[in-house]
XYZ file of C-alpha atoms in Angstrom:
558
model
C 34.718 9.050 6.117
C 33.411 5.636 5.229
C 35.196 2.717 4.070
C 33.564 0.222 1.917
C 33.942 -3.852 2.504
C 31.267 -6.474 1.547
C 29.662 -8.281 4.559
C 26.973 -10.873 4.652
C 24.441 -10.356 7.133
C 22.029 -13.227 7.988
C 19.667 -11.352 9.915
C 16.095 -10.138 9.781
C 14.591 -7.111 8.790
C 11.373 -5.116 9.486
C 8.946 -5.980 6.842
C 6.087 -4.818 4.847
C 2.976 -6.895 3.423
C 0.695 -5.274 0.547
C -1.751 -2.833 1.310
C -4.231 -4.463 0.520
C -2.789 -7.994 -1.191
C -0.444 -9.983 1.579
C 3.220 -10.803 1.133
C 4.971 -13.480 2.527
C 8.108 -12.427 4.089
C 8.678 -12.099 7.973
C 11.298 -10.989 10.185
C 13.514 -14.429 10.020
C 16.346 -13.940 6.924
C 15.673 -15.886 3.663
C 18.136 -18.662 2.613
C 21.168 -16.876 1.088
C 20.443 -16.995 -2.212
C 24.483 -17.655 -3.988
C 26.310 -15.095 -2.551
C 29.971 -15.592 -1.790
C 30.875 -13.684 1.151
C 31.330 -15.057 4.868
C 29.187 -13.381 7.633
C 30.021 -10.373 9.195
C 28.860 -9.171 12.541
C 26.776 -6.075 12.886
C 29.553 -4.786 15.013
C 32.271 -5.788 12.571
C 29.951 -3.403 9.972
C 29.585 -0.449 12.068
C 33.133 -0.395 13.053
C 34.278 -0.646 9.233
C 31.629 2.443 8.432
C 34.297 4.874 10.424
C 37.287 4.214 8.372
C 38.117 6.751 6.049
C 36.899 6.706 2.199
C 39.059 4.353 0.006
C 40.479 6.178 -2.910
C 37.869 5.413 -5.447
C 35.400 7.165 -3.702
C 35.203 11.150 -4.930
C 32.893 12.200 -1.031
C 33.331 15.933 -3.258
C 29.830 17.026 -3.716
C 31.533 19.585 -6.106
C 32.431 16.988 -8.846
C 30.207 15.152 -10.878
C 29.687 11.580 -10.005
C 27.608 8.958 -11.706
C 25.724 5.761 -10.248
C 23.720 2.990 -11.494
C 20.064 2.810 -9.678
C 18.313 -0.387 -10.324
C 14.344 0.441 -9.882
C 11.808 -2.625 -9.936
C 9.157 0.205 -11.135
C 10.416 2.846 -13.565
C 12.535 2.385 -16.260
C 12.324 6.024 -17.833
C 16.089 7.262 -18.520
C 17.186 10.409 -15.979
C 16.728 12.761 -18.688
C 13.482 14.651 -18.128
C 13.403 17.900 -16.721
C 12.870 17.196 -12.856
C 15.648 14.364 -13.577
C 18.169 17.543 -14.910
C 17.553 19.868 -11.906
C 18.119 17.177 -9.629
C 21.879 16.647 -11.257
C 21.667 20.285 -11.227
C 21.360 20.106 -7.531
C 23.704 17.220 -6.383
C 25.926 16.316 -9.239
C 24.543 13.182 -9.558
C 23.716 11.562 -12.953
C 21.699 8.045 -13.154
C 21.716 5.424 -15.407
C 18.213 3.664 -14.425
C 18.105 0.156 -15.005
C 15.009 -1.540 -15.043
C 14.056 -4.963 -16.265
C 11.645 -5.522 -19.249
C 10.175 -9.082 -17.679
C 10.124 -9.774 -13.879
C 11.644 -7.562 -11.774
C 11.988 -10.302 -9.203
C 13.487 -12.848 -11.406
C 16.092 -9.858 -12.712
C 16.989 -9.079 -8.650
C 17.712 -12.523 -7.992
C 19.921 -13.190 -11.020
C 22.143 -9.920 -10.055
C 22.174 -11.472 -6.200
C 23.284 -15.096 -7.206
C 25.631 -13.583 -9.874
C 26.847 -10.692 -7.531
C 26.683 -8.065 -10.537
C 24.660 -5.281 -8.736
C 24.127 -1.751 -9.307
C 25.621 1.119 -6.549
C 22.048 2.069 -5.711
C 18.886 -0.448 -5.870
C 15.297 0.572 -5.194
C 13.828 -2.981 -3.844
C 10.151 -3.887 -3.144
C 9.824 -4.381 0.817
C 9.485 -8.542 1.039
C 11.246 -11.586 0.911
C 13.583 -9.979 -2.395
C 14.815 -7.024 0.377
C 15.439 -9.302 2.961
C 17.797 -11.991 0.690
C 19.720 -9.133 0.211
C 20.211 -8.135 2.774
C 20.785 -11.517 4.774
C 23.539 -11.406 1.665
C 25.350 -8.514 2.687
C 24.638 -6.983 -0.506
C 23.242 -3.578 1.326
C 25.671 -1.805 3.078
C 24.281 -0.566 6.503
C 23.998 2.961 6.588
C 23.752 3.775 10.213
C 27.135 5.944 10.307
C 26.565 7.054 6.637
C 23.168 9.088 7.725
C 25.041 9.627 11.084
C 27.703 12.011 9.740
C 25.914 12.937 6.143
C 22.191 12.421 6.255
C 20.896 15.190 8.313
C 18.193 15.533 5.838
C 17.491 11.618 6.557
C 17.154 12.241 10.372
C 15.020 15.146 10.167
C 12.294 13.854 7.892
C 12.531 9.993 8.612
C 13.283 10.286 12.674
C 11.744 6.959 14.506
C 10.726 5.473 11.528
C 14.628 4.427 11.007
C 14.182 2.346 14.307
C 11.272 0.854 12.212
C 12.883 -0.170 9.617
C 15.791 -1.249 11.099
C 16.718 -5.269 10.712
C 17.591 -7.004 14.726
C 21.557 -6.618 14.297
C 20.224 -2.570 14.922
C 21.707 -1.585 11.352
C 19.874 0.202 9.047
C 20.025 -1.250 4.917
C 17.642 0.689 3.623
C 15.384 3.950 3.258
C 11.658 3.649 3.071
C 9.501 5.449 0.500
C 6.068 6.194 1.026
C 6.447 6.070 4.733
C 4.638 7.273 7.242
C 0.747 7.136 8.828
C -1.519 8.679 6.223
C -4.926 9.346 7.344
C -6.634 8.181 3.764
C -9.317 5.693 3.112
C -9.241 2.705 1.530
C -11.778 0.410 1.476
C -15.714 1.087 1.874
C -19.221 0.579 0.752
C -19.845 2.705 -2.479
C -23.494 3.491 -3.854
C -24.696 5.970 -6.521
C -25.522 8.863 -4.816
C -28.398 9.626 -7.451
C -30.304 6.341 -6.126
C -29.740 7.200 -2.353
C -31.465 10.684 -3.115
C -34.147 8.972 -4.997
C -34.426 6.280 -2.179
C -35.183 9.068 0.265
C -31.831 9.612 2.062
C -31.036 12.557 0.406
C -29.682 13.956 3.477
C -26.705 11.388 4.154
C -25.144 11.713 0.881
C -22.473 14.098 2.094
C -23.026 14.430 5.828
C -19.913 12.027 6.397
C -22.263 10.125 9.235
C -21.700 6.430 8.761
C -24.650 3.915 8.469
C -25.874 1.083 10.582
C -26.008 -2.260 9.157
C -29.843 -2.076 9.289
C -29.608 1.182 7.287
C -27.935 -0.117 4.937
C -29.744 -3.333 4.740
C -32.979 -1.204 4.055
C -31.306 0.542 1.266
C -30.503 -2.328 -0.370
C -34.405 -3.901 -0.062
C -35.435 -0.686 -1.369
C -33.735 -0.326 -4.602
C -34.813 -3.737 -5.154
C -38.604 -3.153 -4.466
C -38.008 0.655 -6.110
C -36.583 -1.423 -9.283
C -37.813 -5.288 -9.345
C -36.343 -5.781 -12.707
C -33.340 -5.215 -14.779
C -32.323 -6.349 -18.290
C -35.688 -8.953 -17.874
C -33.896 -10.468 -14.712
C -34.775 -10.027 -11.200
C -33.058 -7.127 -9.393
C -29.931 -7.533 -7.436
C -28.564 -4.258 -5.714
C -24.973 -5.497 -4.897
C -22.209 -7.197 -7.357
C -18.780 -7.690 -6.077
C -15.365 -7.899 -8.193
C -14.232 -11.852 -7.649
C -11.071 -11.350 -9.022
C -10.157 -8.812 -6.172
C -11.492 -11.033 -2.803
C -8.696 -8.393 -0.433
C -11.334 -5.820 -1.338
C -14.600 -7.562 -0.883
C -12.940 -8.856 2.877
C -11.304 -5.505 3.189
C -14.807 -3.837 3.182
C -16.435 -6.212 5.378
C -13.855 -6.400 7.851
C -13.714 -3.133 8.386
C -17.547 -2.794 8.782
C -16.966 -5.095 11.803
C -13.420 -3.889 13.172
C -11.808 -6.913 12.296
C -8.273 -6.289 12.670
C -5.289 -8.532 10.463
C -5.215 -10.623 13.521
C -7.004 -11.755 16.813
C -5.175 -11.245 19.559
C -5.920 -13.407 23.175
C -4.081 -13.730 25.788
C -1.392 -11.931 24.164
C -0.850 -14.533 21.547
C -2.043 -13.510 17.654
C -4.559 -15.929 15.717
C -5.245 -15.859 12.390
C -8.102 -13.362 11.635
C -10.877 -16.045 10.995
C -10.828 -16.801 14.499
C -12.072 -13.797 15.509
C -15.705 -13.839 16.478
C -16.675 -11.091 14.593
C -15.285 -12.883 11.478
C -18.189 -15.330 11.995
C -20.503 -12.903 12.687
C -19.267 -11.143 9.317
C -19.774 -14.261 7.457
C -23.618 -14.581 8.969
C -24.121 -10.839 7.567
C -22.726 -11.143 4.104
C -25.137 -14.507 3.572
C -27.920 -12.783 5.060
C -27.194 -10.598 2.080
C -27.225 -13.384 -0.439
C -29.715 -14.923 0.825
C -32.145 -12.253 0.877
C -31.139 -12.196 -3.070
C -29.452 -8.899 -2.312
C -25.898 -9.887 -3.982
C -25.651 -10.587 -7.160
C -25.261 -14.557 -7.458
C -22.237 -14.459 -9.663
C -20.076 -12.541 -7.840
C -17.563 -15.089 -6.893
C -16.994 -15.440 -10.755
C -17.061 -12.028 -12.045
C -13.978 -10.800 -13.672
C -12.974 -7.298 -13.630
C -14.203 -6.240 -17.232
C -17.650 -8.015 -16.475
C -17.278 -6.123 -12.630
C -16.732 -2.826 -14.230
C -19.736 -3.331 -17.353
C -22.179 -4.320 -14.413
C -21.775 -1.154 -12.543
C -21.620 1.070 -15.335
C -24.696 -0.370 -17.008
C -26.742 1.362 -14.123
C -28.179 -1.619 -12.679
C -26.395 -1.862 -10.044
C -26.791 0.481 -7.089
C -23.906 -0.705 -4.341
C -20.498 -2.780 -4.271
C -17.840 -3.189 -1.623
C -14.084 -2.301 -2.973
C -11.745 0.461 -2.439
C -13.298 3.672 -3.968
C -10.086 4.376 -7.006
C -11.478 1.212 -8.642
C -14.190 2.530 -9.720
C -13.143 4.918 -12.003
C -14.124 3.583 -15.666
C -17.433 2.974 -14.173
C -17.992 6.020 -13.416
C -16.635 7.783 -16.240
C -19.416 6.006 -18.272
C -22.064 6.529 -15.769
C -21.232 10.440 -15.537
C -21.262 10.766 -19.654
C -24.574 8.411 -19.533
C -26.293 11.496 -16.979
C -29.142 13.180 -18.986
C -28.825 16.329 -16.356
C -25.491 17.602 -17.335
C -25.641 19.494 -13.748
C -25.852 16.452 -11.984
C -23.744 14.343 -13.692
C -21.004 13.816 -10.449
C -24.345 12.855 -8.858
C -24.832 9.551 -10.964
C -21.057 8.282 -9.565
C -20.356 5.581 -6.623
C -19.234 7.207 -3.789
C -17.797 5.442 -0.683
C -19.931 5.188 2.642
C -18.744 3.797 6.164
C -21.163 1.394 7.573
C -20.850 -0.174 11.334
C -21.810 -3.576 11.885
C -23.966 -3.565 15.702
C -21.661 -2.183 18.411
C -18.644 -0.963 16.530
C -17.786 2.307 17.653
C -17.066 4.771 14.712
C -13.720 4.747 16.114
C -12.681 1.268 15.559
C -13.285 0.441 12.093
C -10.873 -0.513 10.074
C -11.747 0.035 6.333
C -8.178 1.959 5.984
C -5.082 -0.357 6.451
C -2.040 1.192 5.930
C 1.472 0.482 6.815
C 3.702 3.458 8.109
C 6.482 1.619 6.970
C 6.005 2.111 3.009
C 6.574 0.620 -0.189
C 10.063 0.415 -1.241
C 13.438 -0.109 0.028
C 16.451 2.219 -1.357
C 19.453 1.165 -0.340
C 23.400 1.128 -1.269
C 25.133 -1.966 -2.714
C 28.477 -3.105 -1.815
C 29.434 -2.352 -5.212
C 28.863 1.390 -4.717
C 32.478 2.972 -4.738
C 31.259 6.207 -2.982
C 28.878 5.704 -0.861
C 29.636 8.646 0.555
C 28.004 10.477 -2.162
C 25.225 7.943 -2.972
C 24.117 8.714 0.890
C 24.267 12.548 0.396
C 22.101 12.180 -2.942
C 19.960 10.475 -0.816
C 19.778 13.091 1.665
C 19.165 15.461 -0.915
C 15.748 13.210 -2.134
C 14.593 12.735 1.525
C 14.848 16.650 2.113
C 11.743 19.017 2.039
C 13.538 20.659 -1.188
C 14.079 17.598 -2.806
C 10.337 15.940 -1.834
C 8.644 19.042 -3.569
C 11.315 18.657 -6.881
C 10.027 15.258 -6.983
C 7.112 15.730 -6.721
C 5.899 19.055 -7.765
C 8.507 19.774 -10.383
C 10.640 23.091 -11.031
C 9.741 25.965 -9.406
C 8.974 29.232 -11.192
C 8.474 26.385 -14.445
C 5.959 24.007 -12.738
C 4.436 25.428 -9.497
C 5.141 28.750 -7.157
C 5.760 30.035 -4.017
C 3.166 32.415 -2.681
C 3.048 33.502 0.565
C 5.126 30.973 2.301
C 2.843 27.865 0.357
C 3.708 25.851 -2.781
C 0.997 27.053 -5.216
C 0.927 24.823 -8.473
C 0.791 26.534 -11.776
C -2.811 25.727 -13.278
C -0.979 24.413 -16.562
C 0.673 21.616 -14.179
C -2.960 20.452 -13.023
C -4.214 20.487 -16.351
C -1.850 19.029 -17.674
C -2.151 15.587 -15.272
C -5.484 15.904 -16.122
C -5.840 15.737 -19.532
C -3.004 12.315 -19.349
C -1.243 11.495 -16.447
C 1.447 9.530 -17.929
C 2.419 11.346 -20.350
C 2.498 14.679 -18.587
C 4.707 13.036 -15.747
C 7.273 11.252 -18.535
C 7.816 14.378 -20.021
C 8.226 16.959 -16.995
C 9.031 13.906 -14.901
C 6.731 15.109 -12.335
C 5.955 12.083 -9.912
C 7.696 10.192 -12.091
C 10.191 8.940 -9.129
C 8.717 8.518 -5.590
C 12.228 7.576 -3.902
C 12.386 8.386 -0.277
C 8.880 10.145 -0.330
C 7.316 10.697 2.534
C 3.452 10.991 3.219
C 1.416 13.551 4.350
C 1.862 17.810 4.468
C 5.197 19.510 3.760
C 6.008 23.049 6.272
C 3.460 25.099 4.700
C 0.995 22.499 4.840
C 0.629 21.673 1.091
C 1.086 17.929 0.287
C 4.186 16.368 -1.179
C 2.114 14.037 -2.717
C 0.837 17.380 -5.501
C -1.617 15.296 -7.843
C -2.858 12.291 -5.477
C -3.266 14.787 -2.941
C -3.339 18.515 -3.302
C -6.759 18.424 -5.667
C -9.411 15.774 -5.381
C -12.507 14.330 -7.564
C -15.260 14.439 -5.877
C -15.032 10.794 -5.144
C -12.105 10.962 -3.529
C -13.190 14.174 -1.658
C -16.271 12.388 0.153
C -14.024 9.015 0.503
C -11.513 11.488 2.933
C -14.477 12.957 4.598
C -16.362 9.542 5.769
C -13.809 6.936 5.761
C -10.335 9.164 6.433
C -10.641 8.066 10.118
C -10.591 4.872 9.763
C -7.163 4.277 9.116
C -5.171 2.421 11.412
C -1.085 1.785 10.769
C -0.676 -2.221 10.089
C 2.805 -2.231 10.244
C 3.029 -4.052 13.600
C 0.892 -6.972 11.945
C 3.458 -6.873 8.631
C 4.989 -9.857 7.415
C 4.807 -11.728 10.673
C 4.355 -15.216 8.621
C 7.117 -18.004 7.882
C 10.044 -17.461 5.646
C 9.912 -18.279 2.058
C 11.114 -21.842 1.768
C 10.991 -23.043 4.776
C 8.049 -26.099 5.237
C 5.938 -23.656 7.726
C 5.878 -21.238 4.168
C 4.085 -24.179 2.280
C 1.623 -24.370 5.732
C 0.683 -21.132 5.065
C 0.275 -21.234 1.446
C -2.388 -24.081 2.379
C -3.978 -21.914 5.091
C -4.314 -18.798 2.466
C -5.906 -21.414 -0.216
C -8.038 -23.009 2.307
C -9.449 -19.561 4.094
C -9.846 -18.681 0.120
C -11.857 -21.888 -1.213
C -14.040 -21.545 1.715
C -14.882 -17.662 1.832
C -17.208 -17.613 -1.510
C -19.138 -20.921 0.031
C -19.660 -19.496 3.812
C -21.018 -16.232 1.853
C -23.618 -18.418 -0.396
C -24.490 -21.284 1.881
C -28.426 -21.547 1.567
C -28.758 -20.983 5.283
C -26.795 -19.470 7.903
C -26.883 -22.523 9.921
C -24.671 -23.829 6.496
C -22.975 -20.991 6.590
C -21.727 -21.909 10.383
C -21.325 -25.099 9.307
C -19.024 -24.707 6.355
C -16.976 -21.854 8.842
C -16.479 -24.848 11.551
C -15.417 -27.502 8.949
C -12.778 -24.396 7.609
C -11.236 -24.041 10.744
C -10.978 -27.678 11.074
C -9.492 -27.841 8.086
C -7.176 -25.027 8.922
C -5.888 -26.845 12.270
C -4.951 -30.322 9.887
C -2.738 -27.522 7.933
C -1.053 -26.581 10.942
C -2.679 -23.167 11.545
C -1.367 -23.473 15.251
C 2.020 -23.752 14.106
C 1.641 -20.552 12.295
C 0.160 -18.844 14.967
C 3.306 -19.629 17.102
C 5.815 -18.101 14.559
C 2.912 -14.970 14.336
C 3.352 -14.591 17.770
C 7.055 -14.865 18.246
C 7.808 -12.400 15.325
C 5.202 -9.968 16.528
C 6.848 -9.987 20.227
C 10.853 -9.576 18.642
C 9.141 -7.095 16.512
C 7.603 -4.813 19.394
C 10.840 -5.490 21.551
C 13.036 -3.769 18.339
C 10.973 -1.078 18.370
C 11.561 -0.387 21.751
C-alpha cells in the first residue's frame, strides 16, 4: 500500500508545446514558485510509495470516497448523467473546481499558498512543470505499478514519454497518442475548381504541384477580373492566426519545427526551404494573387471575406472555416449542390517534396493535459484506481460515448450510437454534452480506435462533414508526431526565456514584410537582415539549449 509524504522535486519533465500555437516550457524545472518543502530524491519518493496506506486513506473501492479535481477547462459540477454512472462505477464523487478568470493565475496562487486539491488536471507547460519541480505531484510509478493495470495496458511506452529525468512519473496524459488527422492545408471552393476545369481532382485525394496550384489561382482571377468594383484577388489569409498561414506553407515544403545539421537543431528559418517558402508566398503577392491586406485582417473581416464568395482559396486548418461555410452553403441556389459551394482542404507539394514528407499535420503523441495526484490527496490509493477506471476501454467509451443501452449500443461486438445521440450533438453541441455529459470530460483519453475499431473520440470522430471527410482523405498522411521537437526552448524566467521572446517577435515582425517585399530579391534581402537580426538576439545561444534538451530528451526515451 502507499504511504503519502510531500517531496519537492526540482527536476524536469517531458513537455508539450501547442498544436499549432508554441509554448514556452522545456525540459529544465521552473523556479520553485513558494513552496515550503525541502527536496527529495527520486529514490527517497519511490521508496516512500511502498509503505503501507496511512490511516486516512479508505484503499476500499467498496466505500464511497470523495475528492476535489481542479480542471483548468470545465467547470460543470459532477452531476450529469455520464458524471452519476461513473460514481456508479468507482465510488467516486467530485467536487470540480474551476476558476472563473485565469486558470493560470488560480494554479499558481494554490502552488505559492500550498492549498491544492487531491486531484488537478494541469495544462502540459511551464504551470505542470512548477509543480512538479514543487513536489506538489506525487509520483505515481508504484501507484500504477500495483493498481493501474488499466494505466499500463492503454498508456504502455507513452509513460516513458512522459516521464520527468528523476524516471518518476507525475502525471497522466490525455489526448495522447499519434493520430493520423490533418491539420493544416490549402482550402478552395470546390464549386470554382469544377468550374475552373479540374473537376476531376476535387475528391481524388491526389495532391497538387505548386504550378497547379499557381494556375488555379491565375485562373479564377482571369475567370473573375472583378469583385465588389475592385480588382480580383483569389487568396486572403487570417492575420490574426500567422501558426496557420506558416503551418500551411511549411508543410507544402516539408519544413519540419526545426533544421537539423550535423546533429545540432536550428531554428526553422534556417532551413533552406524556409527561404525558398518565403520566395513562393511573394511570388504570390506579387503576382497580385493574395489579397494585400492580409497581414491586417482580423478574424470577423477573415471569415466575411470568404463567405462573401469572392474569394476562391486560403491557407488555415480546415475546422476554421466553419461559419464561412455555413453561409456559403445557405447562399447555394442548387440546393443539391450546396456541400459543393464549401472550402475544402487540398495538399499541395512545393518542387521535390515527396508526398511522404509533408508536414501539414503536426501533432504531439504526448497530449494535452496533465492529471495528476497532489500531496494533499489522503488516498491516493483510490484517486489512482479512479484513474485506472477513466484510462480503461470501459471507462474511455463512458466518457465519451455515454450510457449504454441510454446513449449508444452494442451490436455485434461494435459500439453503435443511438441516432438520437448524433442528433442530438448536432442540433447544439454544448448543450447536448452539459446535459448527458457526453464529452464533457476528456481525462485520460486516448486517441484513435477502441477493440472493435469504433473511435473513442464518438462525435469528432465516428461521423464526419464532408469537410472533414475529404481533409482525412488528402491530408491524413501527413501527420508526423512533434513531440520530440516539444518544448525544447529556455525556461520561463531565466534571461535565455527573454532571448527567445525577442527571436519569436523578430521571426514575427519580419514574416508579413519577406511575404510583401516588391521583389524577391527584397524579399531575400529582408530574410538576410532577419537572421542577422536573429544572431544579435542570441539565436545561437538558443540553438545550444535546443540541442542539449533534444539530446537528454532522446536519451530518456531510451
Amino acid at each position: 500500500m502507499w504511504k503519502k509524504k510531500q517531496f519537492r522535486f526540482t527536476l524536469a519533465v517531458t513537455l508539450m508545446a501547442t498544436m499549432l500555437a508554441g509554448c514556452g516550457g522545456n525540459d529544465k524545472p521552473a523556479a520553485n514558485d513558494g513552496a515550503a518543502n525541502e527536496p527529495a530524491s527520486g529514490n527517497a519518493a519511490n521508496s516512500a510509495a511502498n509503505h503501507a496506506a496511512d490511516d486516512e486513506g479508505t484503499s476500499d473501492a467498496s466505500k464511497p470516497v470523495s475528492f476535489t479535481f481542479f480542471d483548468a477547462n470545465v467547470g460543470d459540477t459532477f452531476d450529469n448523467p455520464v458524471a452519476q454512472e461513473i460514481t456508479k462505477k468507482t465510488n467516486v464523487s467530485l467536487e470540480i473546481q474551476q476558476p472563473t478568470g485565469n486558470p493560470s493565475e488560480k494554479l499558481n496562487l494554490m502552488l505559492a499558498s500550498n492549498d491544492l486539491p487531491d486531484i488537478m488536471d494541469i495544462g502540459r507547460g511551464d504551470i505542470l512543470e512548477k509543480y512538479i519541480a514543487a513536489g506538489a505531484l506525487v509520483p505515481l510509478n508504484d501507484l500504477i505499478d500495483q493498481y493501474g493495470p488499466h494505466i499500463k495496458e492503454m498508456y504502455g511506452d507513452m509513460l516513458k514519454k512522459t516521464r520527468s529525468a528523476d524516471g518518476n512519473n507525475y502525471y497522466l496524459a490525455n489526448w495522447y497518442g499519434l493520430e493520423q488527422y490533418p491539420v493544416f492545408g490549402f482550402l478552395m471552393r470546390m464549386d470554382v475548381m469544377k468550374e475552373l476545369g479540374v473537376g476531376e481532382k476535387t475528391n481524388n485525394g491526389e495532391p497538387f504541384s505548386s504550378d497547379e496550384f499557381v494556375e488555379l489561382l491565375k485562373k479564377y482571377k482571369e475567370k473573375y477580373p472583378v469583385s465588389d468594383g475592385k480588382p480580383t484577388v483569389p487568396m486572403t489569409f487570417n492575420g490574426e492566426n500567422m501558426g496557420a498561414i506558416t503551418g500551411s506553407f511549411k508543410g507544402m515544403f516539408g519544413i519540419m519545427p526545426y533544421y537539423q545539421v550535423d546533429g545540432k537543431l536550428q531554428t526553422d528559418v534556417k532551413d533552406p526551404r524556409y527561404l525558398d517558402m518565403i520566395k513562393f508566398m511573394n511570388s504570390l503577392f506579387t503576382q497580385g494573387l493574395i489579397d494585400p491586406e492580409w497581414a491586417t485582417n482580423k478574424t470577423q473581416q477573415y471569415e466575411q471575406k470568404l463567405a462573401s464568395g469572392s474569394y476562391f482559396s486560403t491557407a488555415d486548418a480546415f475546422w476554421n472555416l466553419g461559419k464561412p461555410n455555413t453561409v456559403l452553403k445557405d447562399a447555394a441556389k442548387d440546393a443539391a449542390k450546396k456541400d459543393e459551394a464549401q472550402f475544402y482542404p487540398y495538399k499541395v507539394l512545393a518542387p521535390g517534396v515527396d508526398p511522404s514528407k509533408a508536414t501539414y499535420g503536426p501533432k504531439s503523441s504526448l497530449g494535452w493535459d496533465g492529471i495528476g495526484i497532489s500531496k494533499s490527496n489522503k488516498d491516493p490509493v483510490r484517486a489512482i484506481q479512479f484513474l485506472d477506471y477513466l484510462a480503461s476501454e470501459e471507462g474511455q467509451y463512458l466518457m465519451m460515448w455515454g450510457i449504454e443501452g441510454k446513449d449508444w449500443d452494442m451490436k455485434d461486438g461494435k459500439h453503435v450510437p443511438r441516432q438520437e445521440t448524433l442528433d442530438g450533438f448536432a442540433k447544439d453541441w454544448d448543450g447536448y454534452s452539459k446535459q448527458t455529459g457526453i464529452r464533457k470530460w476528456t481525462w485520460t483519453i486516448k486517441n484513435g480506435p477502441g477493440s472493435d475499431g469504433t473511435p473513442y473520440d464518438l462525435i469528432g470522430r465516428y461521423q464526419t462533414d464532408p469537410v472533414s471527410a475529404l481533409a482525412i482523405k488528402n491530408l491524413a498522411d501527413t501527420s508526423f508526431d512533434t513531440a520530440p521537437f516539444d518544448n525544447l526552448g529556455p525556461s520561463g524566467g531565466t534571461p535565455e526565456a527573454i532571448i527567445q521572446q525577442k527571436v519569436n517577435e523578430t521571426t514575427s515582425k519580419y514574416f508579413p514584410r519577406m511575404v510583401m517585399a516588391a521583389s524577391q530579391d527584397e524579399a531575400v534581402a529582408t530574410y538576410e537582415k532577419m537572421l542577422k537580426e536573429l544572431e544579435t538576439a542570441g539565436v545561437s545561444k538558443l540553438e545550444a539549449i535546443y540541442t542539449d534538451n533534444y539530446n537528454k530528451r532522446m536519451e530518456l526515451w531510451k
